[in-house]
N, CA and C atoms as an extended XYZ file, in Angstrom:
456
Properties=species:S:1:pos:R:3:atomname:S:1:resname:S:1:resid:I:1 pbc="F F F"
N        12.492       17.000       -0.307 N   MET     1
C        12.812       15.697        0.640 CA  MET     1
C        14.168       16.336        1.398 C   MET     1
N        14.017       15.972        2.594 N   THR     2
C        15.034       16.488        3.501 CA  THR     2
C        16.277       15.446        3.302 C   THR     2
N        17.499       15.844        3.833 N   VAL     3
C        18.655       14.995        3.813 CA  VAL     3
C        18.413       13.464        4.345 C   VAL     3
N        17.848       13.631        5.633 N   GLU     4
C        17.484       12.507        6.201 CA  GLU     4
C        16.737       11.547        5.440 C   GLU     4
N        15.571       12.147        4.769 N   GLU     5
C        14.855       11.309        3.935 CA  GLU     5
C        15.468       10.632        2.763 C   GLU     5
N        16.468       11.426        2.237 N   ARG     6
C        17.203       11.001        1.084 CA  ARG     6
C        18.090        9.780        1.565 C   ARG     6
N        18.768        9.836        2.801 N   GLU     7
C        19.536        8.772        3.326 CA  GLU     7
C        18.753        7.502        3.522 C   GLU     7
N        17.578        7.631        3.884 N   ASN     8
C        16.576        6.476        4.102 CA  ASN     8
C        16.506        5.848        2.773 C   ASN     8
N        16.476        6.495        1.654 N   PHE     9
C        15.960        6.026        0.377 CA  PHE     9
C        17.304        5.643       -0.357 C   PHE     9
N        18.437        5.663        0.242 N   ASP    10
C        19.675        5.357       -0.573 CA  ASP    10
C        19.600        3.893       -1.086 C   ASP    10
N        19.071        2.917       -0.223 N   ASN    11
C        18.936        1.530       -0.427 CA  ASN    11
C        17.610        1.139       -0.941 C   ASN    11
N        16.588        2.262       -1.081 N   PHE    12
C        15.239        1.852       -1.215 CA  PHE    12
C        15.213        1.355       -2.684 C   PHE    12
N        14.364        0.307       -2.951 N   PRO    13
C        13.257       -0.189       -2.195 CA  PRO    13
C        13.596       -1.507       -1.191 C   PRO    13
N        14.820       -1.757       -1.158 N   ILE    14
C        15.260       -2.814       -0.190 CA  ILE    14
C        14.841       -2.429        1.118 C   ILE    14
N        13.996       -3.354        1.803 N   GLY    15
C        13.409       -3.081        3.238 CA  GLY    15
C        12.201       -2.458        3.224 C   GLY    15
N        11.495       -2.211        2.001 N   MET    16
C        10.217       -1.343        2.016 CA  MET    16
C         9.295       -2.209        2.814 C   MET    16
N         8.489       -1.756        3.789 N   LYS    17
C         7.634       -2.318        4.637 CA  LYS    17
C         6.219       -2.637        4.071 C   LYS    17
N         5.894       -3.704        3.788 N   VAL    18
C         4.616       -4.042        3.179 CA  VAL    18
C         3.836       -5.055        3.970 C   VAL    18
N         2.441       -4.592        4.133 N   ILE    19
C         1.560       -5.449        4.812 CA  ILE    19
C         0.643       -6.066        3.799 C   ILE    19
N         0.380       -7.321        3.843 N   ASP    20
C        -0.382       -8.056        2.894 CA  ASP    20
C        -1.555       -8.812        3.510 C   ASP    20
N        -2.791       -8.372        3.049 N   ILE    21
C        -4.018       -8.923        3.728 CA  ILE    21
C        -4.680       -9.849        2.720 C   ILE    21
N        -4.883      -11.064        3.005 N   ASP    22
C        -5.565      -12.027        2.272 CA  ASP    22
C        -6.084      -13.056        3.017 C   ASP    22
N        -7.405      -13.555        2.935 N   ASP    23
C        -7.974      -14.669        3.754 CA  ASP    23
C        -7.667      -16.004        3.285 C   ASP    23
N        -7.032      -16.179        1.985 N   ASP    24
C        -6.588      -17.483        1.562 CA  ASP    24
C        -5.220      -17.660        1.962 C   ASP    24
N        -4.934      -18.595        2.841 N   PRO    25
C        -3.532      -18.896        3.419 CA  PRO    25
C        -2.679      -19.327        2.352 C   PRO    25
N        -2.927      -20.037        1.249 N   ILE    26
C        -2.022      -20.495        0.354 CA  ILE    26
C        -1.599      -19.302       -0.400 C   ILE    26
N        -2.442      -18.379       -0.931 N   TYR    27
C        -2.093      -17.252       -1.726 CA  TYR    27
C        -1.255      -16.249       -0.854 C   TYR    27
N        -1.654      -16.162        0.404 N   LEU    28
C        -0.900      -15.273        1.317 CA  LEU    28
C         0.527      -15.617        1.401 C   LEU    28
N         0.753      -17.008        1.676 N   ASN    29
C         2.094      -17.607        1.650 CA  ASN    29
C         2.894      -17.412        0.354 C   ASN    29
N         2.192      -17.678       -0.788 N   LEU    30
C         2.731      -17.403       -2.061 CA  LEU    30
C         3.181      -15.981       -2.231 C   LEU    30
N         2.327      -15.019       -1.991 N   LEU    31
C         2.651      -13.748       -2.096 CA  LEU    31
C         3.812      -13.229       -1.194 C   LEU    31
N         3.845      -13.715       -0.063 N   ASP    32
C         4.818      -13.399        1.005 CA  ASP    32
C         6.144      -13.838        0.482 C   ASP    32
N         6.193      -15.023        0.032 N   GLY    33
C         7.463      -15.212       -0.804 CA  GLY    33
C         8.062      -14.641       -1.725 C   GLY    33
N         7.091      -14.119       -2.729 N   LEU    34
C         7.313      -13.319       -3.898 CA  LEU    34
C         7.887      -11.866       -3.475 C   LEU    34
N         7.080      -11.311       -2.377 N   LEU    35
C         7.624      -10.018       -1.824 CA  LEU    35
C         8.975      -10.160       -1.169 C   LEU    35
N         9.139      -11.007       -0.498 N   ARG    36
C        10.554      -11.257        0.165 CA  ARG    36
C        11.608      -11.467       -0.992 C   ARG    36
N        11.264      -12.026       -2.071 N   LYS    37
C        12.286      -12.120       -3.186 CA  LYS    37
C        12.614      -10.695       -3.666 C   LYS    37
N        11.687       -9.795       -3.494 N   CYS    38
C        11.927       -8.391       -3.812 CA  CYS    38
C        12.799       -7.608       -2.724 C   CYS    38
N        13.004       -8.378       -1.749 N   GLN    39
C        13.745       -7.737       -0.495 CA  GLN    39
C        12.872       -6.817        0.211 C   GLN    39
N        11.696       -7.057        0.296 N   TYR    40
C        10.802       -6.160        0.991 CA  TYR    40
C        10.625       -6.747        2.483 C   TYR    40
N        10.246       -6.077        3.470 N   GLN    41
C         9.997       -6.714        4.740 CA  GLN    41
C         8.427       -6.911        4.743 C   GLN    41
N         7.985       -8.092        4.949 N   VAL    42
C         6.606       -8.332        4.778 CA  VAL    42
C         5.807       -8.786        6.091 C   VAL    42
N         4.694       -8.133        6.270 N   THR    43
C         3.834       -8.584        7.385 CA  THR    43
C         2.583       -9.304        6.690 C   THR    43
N         2.183      -10.390        6.975 N   THR    44
C         1.017      -10.964        6.469 CA  THR    44
C        -0.181      -11.151        7.602 C   THR    44
N        -1.353      -11.039        7.061 N   THR    45
C        -2.629      -11.075        7.998 CA  THR    45
C        -3.879      -11.432        7.099 C   THR    45
N        -4.573      -12.211        7.840 N   SER    46
C        -5.787      -12.759        7.129 CA  SER    46
C        -7.010      -12.149        7.511 C   SER    46
N        -7.108      -11.023        8.357 N   HIS    47
C        -8.244      -10.438        8.763 CA  HIS    47
C        -8.086       -8.964        8.627 C   HIS    47
N        -8.971       -8.504        7.926 N   ALA    48
C        -8.900       -7.085        7.562 CA  ALA    48
C        -9.185       -6.177        8.843 C   ALA    48
N       -10.156       -6.576        9.551 N   LYS    49
C       -10.544       -5.722       10.871 CA  LYS    49
C        -9.354       -5.646       11.758 C   LYS    49
N        -8.569       -6.713       12.129 N   SER    50
C        -7.431       -6.648       13.077 CA  SER    50
C        -6.466       -5.862       12.367 C   SER    50
N        -6.063       -6.038       11.045 N   THR    51
C        -5.163       -5.278       10.335 CA  THR    51
C        -5.283       -3.744       10.502 C   THR    51
N        -6.504       -3.415       10.256 N   LEU    52
C        -6.981       -1.995       10.260 CA  LEU    52
C        -6.642       -1.419       11.704 C   LEU    52
N        -6.881       -2.204       12.783 N   LYS    53
C        -6.479       -1.878       14.111 CA  LYS    53
C        -4.917       -1.696       14.193 C   LYS    53
N        -4.252       -2.583       13.697 N   MET    54
C        -2.817       -2.462       13.732 CA  MET    54
C        -2.203       -1.402       13.029 C   MET    54
N        -2.758       -1.027       11.911 N   LEU    55
C        -2.392        0.088       11.031 CA  LEU    55
C        -2.660        1.401       11.831 C   LEU    55
N        -3.637        1.387       12.368 N   ARG    56
C        -4.043        2.770       13.319 CA  ARG    56
C        -3.123        2.965       14.482 C   ARG    56
N        -2.706        1.830       15.143 N   LYS    57
C        -1.712        2.008       16.203 CA  LYS    57
C        -0.348        2.175       15.578 C   LYS    57
N         0.015        1.781       14.701 N   ASN    58
C         1.389        1.732       14.098 CA  ASN    58
C         1.564        2.428       12.706 C   ASN    58
N         1.160        3.582       12.489 N   ARG    59
C         1.246        4.331       11.286 CA  ARG    59
C         2.332        4.289       10.568 C   ARG    59
N         3.513        4.487       11.318 N   ASP    60
C         4.856        4.647       10.653 CA  ASP    60
C         5.539        3.212       10.340 C   ASP    60
N         4.893        2.186       10.779 N   ARG    61
C         5.466        0.817       10.677 CA  ARG    61
C         5.328        0.319        9.202 C   ARG    61
N         4.607        0.703        8.378 N   PHE    62
C         4.368        0.280        6.887 CA  PHE    62
C         4.537        1.336        6.111 C   PHE    62
N         4.879        1.019        4.736 N   ASP    63
C         5.075        1.791        3.613 CA  ASP    63
C         3.976        1.647        2.695 C   ASP    63
N         3.547        0.403        2.639 N   LEU    64
C         2.304        0.193        1.521 CA  LEU    64
C         1.512       -1.039        1.980 C   LEU    64
N         0.320       -1.016        1.520 N   VAL    65
C        -0.735       -2.054        1.846 CA  VAL    65
C        -1.146       -2.797        0.569 C   VAL    65
N        -1.185       -4.183        0.781 N   ILE    66
C        -1.729       -4.944       -0.395 CA  ILE    66
C        -2.914       -5.637        0.105 C   ILE    66
N        -4.190       -5.372       -0.528 N   SER    67
C        -5.387       -6.108        0.278 CA  SER    67
C        -6.076       -6.749       -0.883 C   SER    67
N        -6.440       -8.053       -0.628 N   ASP    68
C        -7.405       -8.651       -1.436 CA  ASP    68
C        -8.775       -8.012       -1.256 C   ASP    68
N        -9.645       -8.052       -2.376 N   THR    69
C       -10.845       -7.428       -2.570 CA  THR    69
C       -11.918       -8.206       -1.814 C   THR    69
N       -11.857       -9.409       -1.478 N   HIS    70
C       -12.918      -10.132       -1.025 CA  HIS    70
C       -12.372      -10.950        0.214 C   HIS    70
N       -12.876      -10.499        1.375 N   MET    71
C       -12.544      -11.165        2.633 CA  MET    71
C       -13.768      -11.060        3.576 C   MET    71
N       -13.800      -12.185        4.341 N   PRO    72
C       -15.032      -12.461        4.997 CA  PRO    72
C       -15.269      -11.439        6.173 C   PRO    72
N       -14.455      -10.781        6.726 N   ASP    73
C       -14.744       -9.915        7.823 CA  ASP    73
C       -14.863       -8.535        7.456 C   ASP    73
N       -14.282       -8.150        6.334 N   MET    74
C       -14.420       -6.700        5.877 CA  MET    74
C       -14.174       -6.786        4.430 C   MET    74
N       -15.075       -6.095        3.617 N   ASP    75
C       -14.850       -5.989        2.209 CA  ASP    75
C       -13.526       -5.295        1.921 C   ASP    75
N       -12.756       -5.622        1.065 N   GLY    76
C       -11.433       -5.034        0.685 CA  GLY    76
C       -11.546       -3.543        0.226 C   GLY    76
N       -12.548       -3.064       -0.213 N   PHE    77
C       -12.904       -1.865       -0.780 CA  PHE    77
C       -13.175       -0.965        0.435 C   PHE    77
N       -13.779       -1.503        1.430 N   LYS    78
C       -14.055       -0.780        2.659 CA  LYS    78
C       -12.628       -0.414        3.469 C   LYS    78
N       -11.877       -1.526        3.346 N   LEU    79
C       -10.642       -1.455        4.069 CA  LEU    79
C        -9.822       -0.318        3.339 C   LEU    79
N        -9.826       -0.238        1.921 N   LEU    80
C        -9.212        0.677        1.217 CA  LEU    80
C        -9.522        2.097        1.556 C   LEU    80
N       -11.130        2.197        1.514 N   GLU    81
C       -11.593        3.576        1.918 CA  GLU    81
C       -10.943        4.050        3.518 C   GLU    81
N       -10.946        3.127        4.370 N   LEU    82
C       -10.515        3.617        5.695 CA  LEU    82
C        -9.143        3.876        5.736 C   LEU    82
N        -8.290        3.028        5.232 N   VAL    83
C        -6.831        3.244        5.165 CA  VAL    83
C        -6.492        4.527        4.525 C   VAL    83
N        -7.336        4.892        3.464 N   SER    84
C        -6.951        6.001        2.510 CA  SER    84
C        -7.349        7.311        3.351 C   SER    84
N        -8.457        7.171        4.063 N   LEU    85
C        -9.030        8.332        4.830 CA  LEU    85
C        -8.084        8.609        6.213 C   LEU    85
N        -7.808        7.549        6.901 N   GLU    86
C        -7.344        7.509        8.324 CA  GLU    86
C        -5.870        7.418        8.288 C   GLU    86
N        -5.276        6.698        7.458 N   ILE    87
C        -3.808        6.300        7.653 CA  ILE    87
C        -2.852        6.898        6.580 C   ILE    87
N        -3.541        7.150        5.402 N   ASP    88
C        -2.957        7.637        4.262 CA  ASP    88
C        -1.642        7.013        3.793 C   ASP    88
N        -1.715        5.794        3.680 N   LEU    89
C        -0.747        4.805        3.008 CA  LEU    89
C        -1.249        4.345        1.469 C   LEU    89
N        -0.379        4.275        0.703 N   PRO    90
C        -0.689        3.704       -0.554 CA  PRO    90
C        -1.221        2.267       -0.485 C   PRO    90
N        -2.397        2.014       -1.276 N   VAL    91
C        -2.937        0.658       -1.083 CA  VAL    91
C        -3.096        0.177       -2.580 C   VAL    91
N        -2.667       -1.240       -2.571 N   ILE    92
C        -2.968       -1.842       -3.911 CA  ILE    92
C        -3.833       -2.979       -3.762 C   ILE    92
N        -4.896       -2.970       -4.470 N   MET    93
C        -6.083       -3.875       -4.470 CA  MET    93
C        -5.496       -5.146       -5.224 C   MET    93
N        -5.855       -6.437       -4.757 N   LEU    94
C        -5.560       -7.657       -5.306 CA  LEU    94
C        -6.768       -8.500       -5.344 C   LEU    94
N        -6.950       -9.206       -6.618 N   SER    95
C        -8.075       -9.930       -6.923 CA  SER    95
C        -7.934      -10.934       -8.044 C   SER    95
N        -8.575      -11.970       -8.051 N   ALA    96
C        -8.758      -12.974       -9.230 CA  ALA    96
C        -9.673      -12.475      -10.110 C   ALA    96
N       -10.411      -11.420       -9.856 N   ASN    97
C       -11.365      -10.955      -10.717 CA  ASN    97
C       -10.710       -9.720      -11.607 C   ASN    97
N       -10.628       -9.887      -13.020 N   SER    98
C       -10.030       -9.021      -13.906 CA  SER    98
C       -10.934       -8.182      -14.576 C   SER    98
N       -12.287       -8.294      -14.288 N   ASP    99
C       -13.485       -7.521      -15.079 CA  ASP    99
C       -13.133       -6.095      -14.702 C   ASP    99
N       -13.564       -5.092      -15.646 N   SER   100
C       -13.216       -3.769      -15.515 CA  SER   100
C       -13.947       -3.175      -14.362 C   SER   100
N       -15.075       -3.594      -13.996 N   ARG   101
C       -16.040       -2.934      -12.895 CA  ARG   101
C       -15.198       -3.009      -11.687 C   ARG   101
N       -14.699       -4.093      -11.130 N   PRO   102
C       -14.044       -3.991       -9.713 CA  PRO   102
C       -12.736       -3.251       -9.913 C   PRO   102
N       -12.139       -3.265      -11.042 N   VAL   103
C       -10.825       -2.590      -11.145 CA  VAL   103
C       -11.065       -0.979      -11.072 C   VAL   103
N       -12.155       -0.583      -11.744 N   MET   104
C       -12.459        0.861      -11.664 CA  MET   104
C       -12.939        1.121      -10.261 C   MET   104
N       -13.569        0.316       -9.579 N   LYS   105
C       -14.132        0.729       -8.355 CA  LYS   105
C       -12.993        0.772       -7.486 C   LYS   105
N       -11.861       -0.050       -7.525 N   GLY   106
C       -10.635        0.244       -6.765 CA  GLY   106
C        -9.876        1.279       -6.955 C   GLY   106
N        -9.813        1.737       -8.246 N   ILE   107
C        -9.045        2.879       -8.803 CA  ILE   107
C        -9.692        4.116       -8.303 C   ILE   107
N       -11.006        4.156       -8.467 N   THR   108
C       -11.877        5.284       -8.078 CA  THR   108
C       -12.016        5.536       -6.712 C   THR   108
N       -11.782        4.509       -5.859 N   HIS   109
C       -11.841        4.698       -4.319 CA  HIS   109
C       -10.551        4.895       -3.756 C   HIS   109
N        -9.532        5.128       -4.653 N   GLY   110
C        -8.208        5.515       -4.022 CA  GLY   110
C        -7.059        4.469       -4.015 C   GLY   110
N        -7.377        3.328       -4.681 N   ALA   111
C        -6.180        2.414       -4.822 CA  ALA   111
C        -5.266        2.945       -5.744 C   ALA   111
N        -3.958        2.661       -5.471 N   CYS   112
C        -2.823        3.192       -6.305 CA  CYS   112
C        -2.643        2.312       -7.424 C   CYS   112
N        -2.972        0.948       -7.352 N   ASP   113
C        -2.824       -0.017       -8.278 CA  ASP   113
C        -3.798       -1.229       -7.954 C   ASP   113
N        -4.025       -1.981       -9.090 N   TYR   114
C        -4.999       -3.175       -8.932 CA  TYR   114
C        -4.346       -4.326       -9.576 C   TYR   114
N        -3.961       -5.395       -8.905 N   LEU   115
C        -3.233       -6.529       -9.322 CA  LEU   115
C        -4.140       -7.585       -9.506 C   LEU   115
N        -4.081       -8.335      -10.584 N   VAL   116
C        -4.856       -9.524      -10.742 CA  VAL   116
C        -4.066      -10.761      -10.555 C   VAL   116
N        -4.553      -11.749       -9.670 N   LYS   117
C        -3.897      -12.998       -9.344 CA  LYS   117
C        -3.939      -13.891      -10.550 C   LYS   117
N        -3.015      -14.594      -10.737 N   PRO   118
C        -1.790      -14.700      -10.039 CA  PRO   118
C        -0.834      -13.521      -10.413 C   PRO   118
N        -0.223      -12.966       -9.416 N   VAL   119
C         0.638      -11.797       -9.445 CA  VAL   119
C         2.008      -12.316       -9.895 C   VAL   119
N         2.522      -11.631      -10.801 N   ARG   120
C         4.155      -12.084      -11.251 CA  ARG   120
C         5.129      -11.322      -10.393 C   ARG   120
N         6.077      -11.953      -10.232 N   LEU   121
C         7.308      -11.246       -9.552 CA  LEU   121
C         7.631       -9.984      -10.073 C   LEU   121
N         7.531       -9.789      -11.419 N   GLU   122
C         7.984       -8.484      -12.200 CA  GLU   122
C         6.935       -7.504      -11.778 C   GLU   122
N         5.813       -7.716      -11.501 N   GLU   123
C         4.739       -6.603      -11.107 CA  GLU   123
C         5.215       -6.153       -9.676 C   GLU   123
N         5.530       -7.205       -8.873 N   LEU   124
C         5.848       -6.587       -7.409 CA  LEU   124
C         7.123       -5.885       -7.370 C   LEU   124
N         8.049       -6.215       -8.267 N   LYS   125
C         9.366       -5.489       -8.228 CA  LYS   125
C         8.950       -3.922       -8.460 C   LYS   125
N         7.956       -3.536       -8.946 N   ASN   126
C         7.802       -2.181       -9.295 CA  ASN   126
C         6.761       -1.381       -8.298 C   ASN   126
N         6.264       -2.026       -7.243 N   ILE   127
C         5.351       -1.472       -6.386 CA  ILE   127
C         5.872       -0.341       -5.541 C   ILE   127
N         7.242       -0.322       -5.314 N   TRP   128
C         7.896        0.709       -4.554 CA  TRP   128
C         7.608        1.996       -5.204 C   TRP   128
N         7.277        2.173       -6.460 N   GLN   129
C         7.127        3.460       -7.110 CA  GLN   129
C         5.795        4.173       -6.518 C   GLN   129
N         4.887        3.458       -6.005 N   HIS   130
C         3.723        4.044       -5.359 CA  HIS   130
C         4.211        4.710       -3.992 C   HIS   130
N         5.081        4.190       -3.281 N   VAL   131
C         5.560        4.799       -2.065 CA  VAL   131
C         6.417        6.032       -2.259 C   VAL   131
N         7.051        6.097       -3.308 N   ILE   132
C         7.938        7.285       -3.673 CA  ILE   132
C         6.962        8.441       -4.082 C   ILE   132
N         6.036        8.117       -5.013 N   ARG   133
C         5.027        9.082       -5.295 CA  ARG   133
C         4.258        9.573       -4.233 C   ARG   133
N         3.960        8.862       -3.224 N   LYS   134
C         3.049        9.212       -2.072 CA  LYS   134
C         3.915       10.209       -1.250 C   LYS   134
N         5.218        9.896       -1.069 N   LYS   135
C         6.155       10.734       -0.308 CA  LYS   135
C         6.467       12.024       -1.045 C   LYS   135
N         6.537       12.039       -2.304 N   LYS   136
C         6.933       13.192       -2.954 CA  LYS   136
C         5.611       14.298       -3.079 C   LYS   136
N         4.480       13.642       -2.988 N   VAL   137
C         3.215       14.606       -3.135 CA  VAL   137
C         2.948       15.159       -1.807 C   VAL   137
N         3.194       14.610       -0.576 N   GLU   138
C         2.939       14.962        0.775 CA  GLU   138
C         3.408       16.312        0.983 C   GLU   138
N         4.864       16.697        0.741 N   PRO   139
C         5.411       18.092        1.058 CA  PRO   139
C         4.693       18.999        0.279 C   PRO   139
N         4.207       18.853       -0.884 N   LYS   140
C         3.495       19.791       -1.864 CA  LYS   140
C         2.268       20.250       -1.130 C   LYS   140
N         1.582       19.205       -0.618 N   SER   141
C         0.119       19.477       -0.170 CA  SER   141
C         0.437       20.393        1.066 C   SER   141
N         1.421       20.355        1.957 N   HIS   142
C         1.529       21.199        2.967 CA  HIS   142
C         1.820       22.678        2.764 C   HIS   142
N         2.241       22.840        1.445 N   ILE   143
C         2.653       24.277        1.057 CA  ILE   143
C         1.364       25.138        0.976 C   ILE   143
N         0.289       24.514        0.431 N   LYS   144
C        -0.942       25.125        0.203 CA  LYS   144
C        -1.373       25.974        1.401 C   LYS   144
N        -1.660       27.169        1.405 N   SER   145
C        -2.228       27.998        2.460 CA  SER   145
C        -3.024       29.062        2.027 C   SER   145
N        -3.948       29.601        2.880 N   ASN   146
C        -4.772       30.683        2.708 CA  ASN   146
C        -3.903       31.989        2.885 C   ASN   146
N        -2.870       31.919        3.498 N   ASP   147
C        -2.074       33.041        3.861 CA  ASP   147
C        -0.909       33.171        2.881 C   ASP   147
N        -0.946       34.152        1.948 N   PRO   148
C         0.106       34.340        0.865 CA  PRO   148
C         1.467       34.490        1.454 C   PRO   148
N         1.675       35.007        2.670 N   ASP   149
C         2.920       35.191        3.253 CA  ASP   149
C         3.571       33.796        3.646 C   ASP   149
N         2.805       32.939        4.155 N   LYS   150
C         3.198       31.626        4.544 CA  LYS   150
C         3.546       30.739        3.219 C   LYS   150
N         3.081       30.869        2.136 N   ALA   151
C         3.165       30.181        0.922 CA  ALA   151
C         4.518       30.444        0.338 C   ALA   151
N         5.056       31.823        0.545 N   ASN   152
C         6.366       32.195        0.187 CA  ASN   152
C         7.338       31.957        1.151 C   ASN   152
C-alpha cells in the first residue's frame, strides 16, 4: 500500500462509498438510514440495469456494492457476476431468504458476504472489511509474472 493510499485510509471506514440496489423502496430507505449511521456515503437505486451502467461509467466512484437478490429488471446474481467480472468491486448479496441454497449460490458466484433481511446495524458496521481485503489482494495479483526478472 502506498503512502497516498494509507492517508486515504486514515479515517476509513468513515466516508466509504456504498451503492445499494433494492427494488423495495421501504427497505431501500431503511438500509440507507442504517448505512448513513455507519458514516458511509450512500447511493441508492432500485434498478439493477441502470446501476450497472452507472458502475461501468464511474468505476472509482464506489467502494462496495450491496444488491438484493430478487429484482424485476435483472437477477441480483447476474448483477453480481457482471460487477465481479467487469468492475471488480466487492459485492454483498442481500435477501429475505436465509435458505442455504441461495446463500451458497451468492458466495460461489463471487459475493464477499450474504446478509439476510432484516439487516442489523452491527452487521453493516463491519462491511468495510471487504473493501480492505479487496485492496490488499489487488497489489499481490499484479506481482505474478511469467518473467522471473520482473517478479524480483
